[in-house]
Each structure stands twice: as C-alpha cells, then as structure tokens.
mmCIF file of N, CA and C in Angstrom:
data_model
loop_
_atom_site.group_PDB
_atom_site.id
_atom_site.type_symbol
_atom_site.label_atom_id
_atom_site.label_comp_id
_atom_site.label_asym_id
_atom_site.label_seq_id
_atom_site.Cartn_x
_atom_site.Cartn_y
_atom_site.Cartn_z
ATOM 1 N N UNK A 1 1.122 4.674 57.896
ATOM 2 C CA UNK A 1 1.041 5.996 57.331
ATOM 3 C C UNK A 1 2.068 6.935 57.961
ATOM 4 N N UNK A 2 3.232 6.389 58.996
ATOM 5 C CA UNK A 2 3.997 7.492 59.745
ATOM 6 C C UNK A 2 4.655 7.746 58.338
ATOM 7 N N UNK A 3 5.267 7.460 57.773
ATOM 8 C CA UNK A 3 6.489 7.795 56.872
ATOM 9 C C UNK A 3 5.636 9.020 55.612
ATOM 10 N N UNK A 4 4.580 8.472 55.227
ATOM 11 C CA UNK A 4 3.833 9.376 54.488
ATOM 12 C C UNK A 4 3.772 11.008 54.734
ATOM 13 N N UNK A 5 2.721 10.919 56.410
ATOM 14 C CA UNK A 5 3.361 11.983 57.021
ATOM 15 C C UNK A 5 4.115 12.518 57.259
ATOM 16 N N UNK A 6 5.543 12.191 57.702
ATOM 17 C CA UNK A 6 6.803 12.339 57.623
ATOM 18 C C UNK A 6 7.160 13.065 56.364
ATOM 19 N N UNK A 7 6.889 12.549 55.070
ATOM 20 C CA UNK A 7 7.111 13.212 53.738
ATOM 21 C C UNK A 7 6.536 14.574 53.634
ATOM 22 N N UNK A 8 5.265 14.551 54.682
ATOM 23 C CA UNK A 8 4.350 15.743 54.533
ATOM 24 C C UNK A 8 5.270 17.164 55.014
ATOM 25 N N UNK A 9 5.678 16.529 56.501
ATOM 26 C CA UNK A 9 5.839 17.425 57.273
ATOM 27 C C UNK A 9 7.493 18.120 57.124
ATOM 28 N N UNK A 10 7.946 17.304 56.283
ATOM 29 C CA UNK A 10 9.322 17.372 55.795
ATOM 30 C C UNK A 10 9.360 18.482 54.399
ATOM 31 N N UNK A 11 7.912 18.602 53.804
ATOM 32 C CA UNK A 11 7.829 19.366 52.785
ATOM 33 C C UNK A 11 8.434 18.587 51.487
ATOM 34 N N UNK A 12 8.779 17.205 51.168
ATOM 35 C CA UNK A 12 9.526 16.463 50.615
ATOM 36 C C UNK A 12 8.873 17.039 49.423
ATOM 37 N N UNK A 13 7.750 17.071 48.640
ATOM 38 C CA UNK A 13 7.406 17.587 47.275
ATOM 39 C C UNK A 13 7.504 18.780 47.407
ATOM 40 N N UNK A 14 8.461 19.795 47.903
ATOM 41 C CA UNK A 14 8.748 20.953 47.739
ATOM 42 C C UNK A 14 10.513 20.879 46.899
ATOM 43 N N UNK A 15 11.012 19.744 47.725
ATOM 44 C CA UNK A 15 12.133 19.616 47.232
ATOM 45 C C UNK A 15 12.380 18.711 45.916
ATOM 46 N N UNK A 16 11.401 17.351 45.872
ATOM 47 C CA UNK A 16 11.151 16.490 45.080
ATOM 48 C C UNK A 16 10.364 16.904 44.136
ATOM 49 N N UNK A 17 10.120 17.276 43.321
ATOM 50 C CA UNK A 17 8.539 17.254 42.457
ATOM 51 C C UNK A 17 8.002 16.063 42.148
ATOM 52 N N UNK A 18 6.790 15.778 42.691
ATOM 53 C CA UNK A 18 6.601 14.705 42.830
ATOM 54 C C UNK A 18 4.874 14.402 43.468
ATOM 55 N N UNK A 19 4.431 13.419 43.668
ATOM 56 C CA UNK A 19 2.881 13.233 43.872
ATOM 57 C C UNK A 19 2.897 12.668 44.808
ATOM 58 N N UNK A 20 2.751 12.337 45.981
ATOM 59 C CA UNK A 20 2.812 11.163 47.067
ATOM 60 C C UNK A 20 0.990 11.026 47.512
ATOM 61 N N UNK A 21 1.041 9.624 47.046
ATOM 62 C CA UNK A 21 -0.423 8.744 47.259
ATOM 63 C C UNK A 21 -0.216 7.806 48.490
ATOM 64 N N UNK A 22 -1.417 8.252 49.195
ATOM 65 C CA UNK A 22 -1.169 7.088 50.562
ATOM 66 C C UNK A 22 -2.236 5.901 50.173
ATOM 67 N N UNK A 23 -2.026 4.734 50.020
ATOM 68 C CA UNK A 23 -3.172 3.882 49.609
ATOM 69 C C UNK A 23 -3.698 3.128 51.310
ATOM 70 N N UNK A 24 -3.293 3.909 52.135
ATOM 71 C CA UNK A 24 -4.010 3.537 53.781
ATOM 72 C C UNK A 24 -4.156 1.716 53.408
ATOM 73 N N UNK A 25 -3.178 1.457 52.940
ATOM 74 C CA UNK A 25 -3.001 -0.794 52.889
ATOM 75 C C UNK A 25 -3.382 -1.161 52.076
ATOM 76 N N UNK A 26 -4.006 -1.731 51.786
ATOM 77 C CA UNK A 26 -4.384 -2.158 50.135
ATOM 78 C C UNK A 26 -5.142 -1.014 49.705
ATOM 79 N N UNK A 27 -4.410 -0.758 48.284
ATOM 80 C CA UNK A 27 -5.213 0.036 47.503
ATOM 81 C C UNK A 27 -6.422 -0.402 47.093
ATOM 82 N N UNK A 28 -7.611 0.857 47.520
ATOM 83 C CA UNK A 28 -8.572 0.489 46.631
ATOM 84 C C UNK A 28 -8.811 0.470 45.377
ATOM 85 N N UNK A 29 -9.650 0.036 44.436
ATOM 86 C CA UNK A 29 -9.876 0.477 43.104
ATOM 87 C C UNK A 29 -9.651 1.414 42.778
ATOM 88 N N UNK A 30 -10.072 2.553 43.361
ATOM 89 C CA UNK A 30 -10.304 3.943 42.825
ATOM 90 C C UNK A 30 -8.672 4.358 43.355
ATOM 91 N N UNK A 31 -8.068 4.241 44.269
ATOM 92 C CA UNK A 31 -6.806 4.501 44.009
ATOM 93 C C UNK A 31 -5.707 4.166 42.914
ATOM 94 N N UNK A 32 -6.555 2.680 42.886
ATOM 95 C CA UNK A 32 -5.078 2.455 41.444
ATOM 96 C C UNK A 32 -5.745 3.121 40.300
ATOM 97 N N UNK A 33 -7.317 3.298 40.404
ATOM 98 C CA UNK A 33 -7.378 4.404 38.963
ATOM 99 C C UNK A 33 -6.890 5.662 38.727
ATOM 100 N N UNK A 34 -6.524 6.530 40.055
ATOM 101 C CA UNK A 34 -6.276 7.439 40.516
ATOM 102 C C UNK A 34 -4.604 7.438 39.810
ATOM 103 N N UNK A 35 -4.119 6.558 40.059
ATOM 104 C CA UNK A 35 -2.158 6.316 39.906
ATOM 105 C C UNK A 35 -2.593 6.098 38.375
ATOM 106 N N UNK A 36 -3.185 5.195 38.220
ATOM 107 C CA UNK A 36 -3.086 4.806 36.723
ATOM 108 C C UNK A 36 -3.135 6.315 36.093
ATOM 109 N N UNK A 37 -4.452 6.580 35.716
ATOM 110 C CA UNK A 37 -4.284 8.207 35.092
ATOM 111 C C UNK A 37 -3.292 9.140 35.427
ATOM 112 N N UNK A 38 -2.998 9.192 36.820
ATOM 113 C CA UNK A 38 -1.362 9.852 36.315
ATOM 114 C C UNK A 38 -0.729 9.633 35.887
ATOM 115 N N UNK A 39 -0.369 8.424 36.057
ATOM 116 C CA UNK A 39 0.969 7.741 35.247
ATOM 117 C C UNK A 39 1.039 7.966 33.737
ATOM 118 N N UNK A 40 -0.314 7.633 33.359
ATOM 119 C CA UNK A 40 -0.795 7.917 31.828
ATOM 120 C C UNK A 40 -0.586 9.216 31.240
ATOM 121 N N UNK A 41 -1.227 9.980 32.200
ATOM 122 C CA UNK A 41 -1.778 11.522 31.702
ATOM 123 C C UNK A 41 -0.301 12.356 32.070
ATOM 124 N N UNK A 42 0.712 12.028 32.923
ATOM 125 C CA UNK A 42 1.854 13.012 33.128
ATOM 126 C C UNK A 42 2.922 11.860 33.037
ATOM 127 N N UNK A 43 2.541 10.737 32.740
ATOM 128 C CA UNK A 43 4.224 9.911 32.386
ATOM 129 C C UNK A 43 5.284 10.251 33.366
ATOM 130 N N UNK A 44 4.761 9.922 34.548
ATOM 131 C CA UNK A 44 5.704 10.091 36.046
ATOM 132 C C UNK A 44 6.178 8.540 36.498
ATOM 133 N N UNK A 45 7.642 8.473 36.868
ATOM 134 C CA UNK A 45 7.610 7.283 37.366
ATOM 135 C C UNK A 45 7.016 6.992 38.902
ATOM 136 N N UNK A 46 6.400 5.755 38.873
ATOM 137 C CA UNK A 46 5.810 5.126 40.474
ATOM 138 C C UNK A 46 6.876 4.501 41.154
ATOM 139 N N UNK A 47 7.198 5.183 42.452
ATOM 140 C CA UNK A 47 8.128 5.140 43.406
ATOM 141 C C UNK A 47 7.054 4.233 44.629
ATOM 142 N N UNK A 48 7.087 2.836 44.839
ATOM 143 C CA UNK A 48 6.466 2.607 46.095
ATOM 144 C C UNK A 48 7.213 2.124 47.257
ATOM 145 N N UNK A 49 6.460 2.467 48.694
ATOM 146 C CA UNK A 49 7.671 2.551 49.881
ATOM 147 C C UNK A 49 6.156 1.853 50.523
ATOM 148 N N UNK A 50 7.197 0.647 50.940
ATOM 149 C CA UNK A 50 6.055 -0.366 51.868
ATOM 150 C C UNK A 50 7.075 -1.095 52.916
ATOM 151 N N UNK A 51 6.382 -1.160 53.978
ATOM 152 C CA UNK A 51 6.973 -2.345 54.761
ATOM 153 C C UNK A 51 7.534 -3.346 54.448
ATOM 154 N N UNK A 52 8.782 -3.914 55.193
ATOM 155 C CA UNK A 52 9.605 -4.960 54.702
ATOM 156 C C UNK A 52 9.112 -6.413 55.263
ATOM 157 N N UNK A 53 7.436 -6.614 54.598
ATOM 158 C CA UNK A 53 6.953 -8.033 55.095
ATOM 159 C C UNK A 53 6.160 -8.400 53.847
ATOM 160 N N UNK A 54 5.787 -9.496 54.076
ATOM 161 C CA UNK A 54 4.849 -10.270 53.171
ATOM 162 C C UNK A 54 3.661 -9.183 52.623
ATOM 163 N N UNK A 55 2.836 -8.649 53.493
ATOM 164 C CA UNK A 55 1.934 -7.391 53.411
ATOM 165 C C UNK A 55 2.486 -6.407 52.525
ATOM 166 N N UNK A 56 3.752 -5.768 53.180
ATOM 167 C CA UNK A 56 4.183 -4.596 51.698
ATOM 168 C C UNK A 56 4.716 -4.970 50.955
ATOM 169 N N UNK A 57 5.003 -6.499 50.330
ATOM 170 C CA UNK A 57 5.045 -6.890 49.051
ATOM 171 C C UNK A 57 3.814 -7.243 48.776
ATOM 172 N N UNK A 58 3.017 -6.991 48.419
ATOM 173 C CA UNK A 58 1.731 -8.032 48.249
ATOM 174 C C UNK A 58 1.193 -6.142 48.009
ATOM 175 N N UNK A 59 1.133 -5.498 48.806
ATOM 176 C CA UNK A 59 0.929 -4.428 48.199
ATOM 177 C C UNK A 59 1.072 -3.603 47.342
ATOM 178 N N UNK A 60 2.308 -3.983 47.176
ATOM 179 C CA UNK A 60 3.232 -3.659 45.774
ATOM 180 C C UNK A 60 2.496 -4.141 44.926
ATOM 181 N N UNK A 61 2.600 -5.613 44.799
ATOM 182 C CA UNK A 61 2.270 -6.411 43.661
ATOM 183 C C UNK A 61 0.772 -5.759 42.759
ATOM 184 N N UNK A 62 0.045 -5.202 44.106
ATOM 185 C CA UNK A 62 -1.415 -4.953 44.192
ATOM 186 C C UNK A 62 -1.724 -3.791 42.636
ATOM 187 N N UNK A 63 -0.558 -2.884 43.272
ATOM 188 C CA UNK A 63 -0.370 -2.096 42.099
ATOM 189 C C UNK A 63 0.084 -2.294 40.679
ATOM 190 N N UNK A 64 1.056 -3.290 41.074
ATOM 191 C CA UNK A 64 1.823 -3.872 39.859
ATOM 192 C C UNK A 64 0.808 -4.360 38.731
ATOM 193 N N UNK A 65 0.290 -5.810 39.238
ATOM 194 C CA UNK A 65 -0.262 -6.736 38.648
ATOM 195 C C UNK A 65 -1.833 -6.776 38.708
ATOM 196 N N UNK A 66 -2.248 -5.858 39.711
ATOM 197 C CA UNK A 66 -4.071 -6.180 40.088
ATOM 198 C C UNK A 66 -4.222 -6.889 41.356
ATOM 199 N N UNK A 67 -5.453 -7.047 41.839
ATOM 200 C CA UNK A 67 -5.988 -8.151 42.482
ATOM 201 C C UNK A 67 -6.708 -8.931 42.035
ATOM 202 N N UNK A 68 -7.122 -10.254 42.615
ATOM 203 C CA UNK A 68 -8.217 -11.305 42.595
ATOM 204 C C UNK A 68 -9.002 -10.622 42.203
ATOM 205 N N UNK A 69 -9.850 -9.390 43.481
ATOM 206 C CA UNK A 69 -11.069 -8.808 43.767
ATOM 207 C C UNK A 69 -10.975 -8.011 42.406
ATOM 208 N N UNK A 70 -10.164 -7.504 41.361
ATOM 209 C CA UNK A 70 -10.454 -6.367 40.479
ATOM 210 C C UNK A 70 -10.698 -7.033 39.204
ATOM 211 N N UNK A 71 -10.820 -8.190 39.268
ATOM 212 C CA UNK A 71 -10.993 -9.051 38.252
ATOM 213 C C UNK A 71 -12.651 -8.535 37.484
ATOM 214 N N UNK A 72 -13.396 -8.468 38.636
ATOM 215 C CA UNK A 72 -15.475 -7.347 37.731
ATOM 216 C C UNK A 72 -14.213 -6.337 37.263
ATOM 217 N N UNK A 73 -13.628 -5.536 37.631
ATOM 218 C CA UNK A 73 -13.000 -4.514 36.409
ATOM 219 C C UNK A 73 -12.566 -4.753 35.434
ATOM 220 N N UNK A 74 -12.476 -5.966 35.014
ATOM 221 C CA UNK A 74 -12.255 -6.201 34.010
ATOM 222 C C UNK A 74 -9.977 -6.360 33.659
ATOM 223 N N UNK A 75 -9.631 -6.253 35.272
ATOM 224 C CA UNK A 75 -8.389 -6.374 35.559
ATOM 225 C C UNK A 75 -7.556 -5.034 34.795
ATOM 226 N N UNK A 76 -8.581 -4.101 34.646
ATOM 227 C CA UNK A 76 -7.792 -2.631 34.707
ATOM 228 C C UNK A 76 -7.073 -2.144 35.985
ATOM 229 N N UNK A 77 -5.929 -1.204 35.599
ATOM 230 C CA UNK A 77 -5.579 -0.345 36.778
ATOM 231 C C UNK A 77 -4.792 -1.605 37.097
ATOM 232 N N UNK A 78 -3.752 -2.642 36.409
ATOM 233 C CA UNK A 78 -2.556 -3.227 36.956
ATOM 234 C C UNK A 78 -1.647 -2.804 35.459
ATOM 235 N N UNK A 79 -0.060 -3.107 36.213
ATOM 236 C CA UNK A 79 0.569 -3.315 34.932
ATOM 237 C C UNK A 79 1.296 -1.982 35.179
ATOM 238 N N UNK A 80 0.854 -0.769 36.365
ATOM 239 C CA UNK A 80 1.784 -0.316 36.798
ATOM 240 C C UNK A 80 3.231 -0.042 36.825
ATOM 241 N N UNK A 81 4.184 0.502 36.072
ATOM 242 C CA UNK A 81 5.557 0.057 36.224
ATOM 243 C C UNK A 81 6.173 0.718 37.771
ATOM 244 N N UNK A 82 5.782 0.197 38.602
ATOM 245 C CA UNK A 82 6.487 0.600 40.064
ATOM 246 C C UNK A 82 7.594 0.251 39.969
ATOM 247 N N UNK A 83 8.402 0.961 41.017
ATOM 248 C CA UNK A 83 9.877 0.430 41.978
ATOM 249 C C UNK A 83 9.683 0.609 43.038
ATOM 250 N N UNK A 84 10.121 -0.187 43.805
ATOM 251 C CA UNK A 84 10.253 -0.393 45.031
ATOM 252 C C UNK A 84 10.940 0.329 45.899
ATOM 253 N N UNK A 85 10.743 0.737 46.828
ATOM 254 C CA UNK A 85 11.840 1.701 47.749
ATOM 255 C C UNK A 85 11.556 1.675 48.766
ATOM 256 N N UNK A 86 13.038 1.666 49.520
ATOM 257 C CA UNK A 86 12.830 0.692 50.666
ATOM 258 C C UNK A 86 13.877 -0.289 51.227
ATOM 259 N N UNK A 87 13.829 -1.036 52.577
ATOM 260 C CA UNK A 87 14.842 -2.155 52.942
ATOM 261 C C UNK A 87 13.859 -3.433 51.891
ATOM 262 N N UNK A 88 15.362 -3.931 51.670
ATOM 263 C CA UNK A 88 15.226 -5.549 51.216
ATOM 264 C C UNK A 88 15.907 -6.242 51.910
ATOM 265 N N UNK A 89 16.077 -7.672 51.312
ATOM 266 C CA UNK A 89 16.502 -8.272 52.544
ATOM 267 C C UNK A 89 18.252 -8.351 52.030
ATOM 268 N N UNK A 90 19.011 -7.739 50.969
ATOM 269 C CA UNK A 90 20.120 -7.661 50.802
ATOM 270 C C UNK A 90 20.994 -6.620 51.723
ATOM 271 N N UNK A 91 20.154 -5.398 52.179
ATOM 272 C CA UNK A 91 20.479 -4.741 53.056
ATOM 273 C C UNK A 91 20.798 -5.288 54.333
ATOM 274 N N UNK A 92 19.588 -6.430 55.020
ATOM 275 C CA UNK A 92 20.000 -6.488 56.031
ATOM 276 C C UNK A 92 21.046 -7.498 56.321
ATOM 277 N N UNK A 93 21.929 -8.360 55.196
ATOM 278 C CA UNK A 93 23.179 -8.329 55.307
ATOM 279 C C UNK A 93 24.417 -7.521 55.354
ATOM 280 N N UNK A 94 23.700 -6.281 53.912
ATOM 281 C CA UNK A 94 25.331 -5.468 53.771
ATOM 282 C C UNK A 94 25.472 -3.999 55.199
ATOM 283 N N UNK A 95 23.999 -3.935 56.052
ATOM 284 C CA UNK A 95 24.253 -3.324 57.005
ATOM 285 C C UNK A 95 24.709 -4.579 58.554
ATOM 286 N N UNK A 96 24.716 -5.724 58.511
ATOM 287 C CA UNK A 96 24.991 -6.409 59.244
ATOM 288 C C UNK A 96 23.768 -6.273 60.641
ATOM 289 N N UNK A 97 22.519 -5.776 60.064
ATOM 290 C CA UNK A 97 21.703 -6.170 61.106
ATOM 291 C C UNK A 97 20.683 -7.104 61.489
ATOM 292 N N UNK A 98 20.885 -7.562 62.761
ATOM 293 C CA UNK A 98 20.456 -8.777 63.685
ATOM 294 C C UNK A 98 19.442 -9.060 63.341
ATOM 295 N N UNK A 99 19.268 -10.350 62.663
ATOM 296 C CA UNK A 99 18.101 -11.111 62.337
ATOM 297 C C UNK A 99 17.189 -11.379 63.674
ATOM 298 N N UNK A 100 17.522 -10.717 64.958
ATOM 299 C CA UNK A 100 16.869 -11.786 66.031
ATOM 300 C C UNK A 100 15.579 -10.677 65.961
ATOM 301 N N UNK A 101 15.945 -9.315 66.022
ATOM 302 C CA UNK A 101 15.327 -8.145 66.211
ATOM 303 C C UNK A 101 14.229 -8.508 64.686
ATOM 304 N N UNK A 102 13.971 -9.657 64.230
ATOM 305 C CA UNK A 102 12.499 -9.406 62.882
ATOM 306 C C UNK A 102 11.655 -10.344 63.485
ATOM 307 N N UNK A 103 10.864 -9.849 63.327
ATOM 308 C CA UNK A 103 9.235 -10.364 63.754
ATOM 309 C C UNK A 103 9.176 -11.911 63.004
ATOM 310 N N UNK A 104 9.001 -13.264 63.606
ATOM 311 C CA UNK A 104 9.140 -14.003 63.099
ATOM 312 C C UNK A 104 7.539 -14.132 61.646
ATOM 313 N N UNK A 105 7.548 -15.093 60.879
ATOM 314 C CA UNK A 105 6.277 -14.849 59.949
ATOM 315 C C UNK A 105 5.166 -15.825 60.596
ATOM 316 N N UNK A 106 4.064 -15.342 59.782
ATOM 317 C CA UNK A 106 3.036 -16.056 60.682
ATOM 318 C C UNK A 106 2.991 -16.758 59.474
ATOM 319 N N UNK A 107 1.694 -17.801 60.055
ATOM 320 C CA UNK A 107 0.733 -18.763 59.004
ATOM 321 C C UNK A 107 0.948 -17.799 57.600
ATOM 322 N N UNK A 108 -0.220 -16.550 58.119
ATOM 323 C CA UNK A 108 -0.958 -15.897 57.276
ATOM 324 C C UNK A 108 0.468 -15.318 56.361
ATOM 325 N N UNK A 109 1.443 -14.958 56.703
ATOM 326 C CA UNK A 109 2.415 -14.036 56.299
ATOM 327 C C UNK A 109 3.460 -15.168 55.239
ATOM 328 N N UNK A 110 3.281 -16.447 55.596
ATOM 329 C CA UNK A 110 3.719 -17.847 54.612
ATOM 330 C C UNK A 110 2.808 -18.082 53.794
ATOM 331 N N UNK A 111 1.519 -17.700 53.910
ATOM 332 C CA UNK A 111 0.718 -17.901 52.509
ATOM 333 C C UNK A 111 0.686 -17.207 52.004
ATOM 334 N N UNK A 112 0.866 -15.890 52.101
ATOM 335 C CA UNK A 112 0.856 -14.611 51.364
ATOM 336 C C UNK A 112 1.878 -14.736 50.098
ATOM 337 N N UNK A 113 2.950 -15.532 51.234
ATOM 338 C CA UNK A 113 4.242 -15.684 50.090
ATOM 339 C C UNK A 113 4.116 -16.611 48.851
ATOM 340 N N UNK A 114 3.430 -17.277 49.178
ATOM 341 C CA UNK A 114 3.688 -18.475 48.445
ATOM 342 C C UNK A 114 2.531 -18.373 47.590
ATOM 343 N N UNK A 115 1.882 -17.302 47.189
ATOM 344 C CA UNK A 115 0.869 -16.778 45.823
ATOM 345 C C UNK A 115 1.862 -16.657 44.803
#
C-alpha cells in the first residue's frame, strides 16, 4: 500500500482526475463490484499498478478474469478491461538492471505461474 499512499499524499487526483482503489492484495468481491460499477456507470479506463511478481500478476488477472472463489457469483465482476502499469520484465533489460538484486521465485511463486 506505500505507493497508494504516496498517490495520496502527492495529491495525484488533484492533478489526474481519476479514482484510485486500494484492493489491500487480492481484491475482494465487493471491491471488484465496486470497480465494476464504475467502470460501467462513468466509462473510466482501469489503470492497475502491482508488484513485479507472480502475486501482482495474479492480481491483475483477479480483476481481469475473476477468481476460482467468485465462481457462487456466478463469475460476475471479471472481464475488467485493465492495463497494467508498472515495471515489466522488458524494462529490466532496456534500463540494464542487475538481475542479481531480484528475489529469486519460490515453489509457491512457480505455481502461481503456471495457472
């Protein structure tokens, strides 16, 4: 949540017009219903900014596509048109920085991927 704050304290939707939703890690239900009806009701594009690991893609996706768990909803509240924003991993060639400095992946962070 630093960067969120950061947006806060920066006044960024003073300069941006704009909505900033913190989903505190996986969104709950009621958050992606929350995005969904905006998206619907004011036709704003979804800007998401997640960590550059298995976790903030998977969070992404969360919004994108749904979860497992939202499946009793009947798999409302996916389908999201997000973008991503943020490092990828094309950056950390065209800035030339040191692969030694990334957290290697775990178990958990190789199965994540491979959904």
């Amino acid at each position: 949540m630093g960067i969120f704050h950061r947006l806060i304290e920066d006044e960024f939707t003073s300069r941006v017009p704009s909505i900033l939703i913190c989903g505190g890690g996986y969104p709950s239900l009621c958050t992606r219903a929350m995005t969904d009806r905006i998206v619907t009701h004011f036709r704003v594009p979804v800007v998401g900014l997640a960590d550059f690991n298995p976790h903030g893609y998977e969070i992404l996706e969360v919004y994108r596509r749904g979860s497992a768990n939202s499946m009793h909803a009947g798999g409302c509240y996916s389908g999201i048109d997000l973008r991503w924003l943020g490092l990828r991993r094309s950056h950390i060639d065209a800035f030339a920085l040191d692969p030694a400095h990334a957290i290697p992946l775990s178990r958990r962070d190789r199965k994540i991927l491979d959904r």
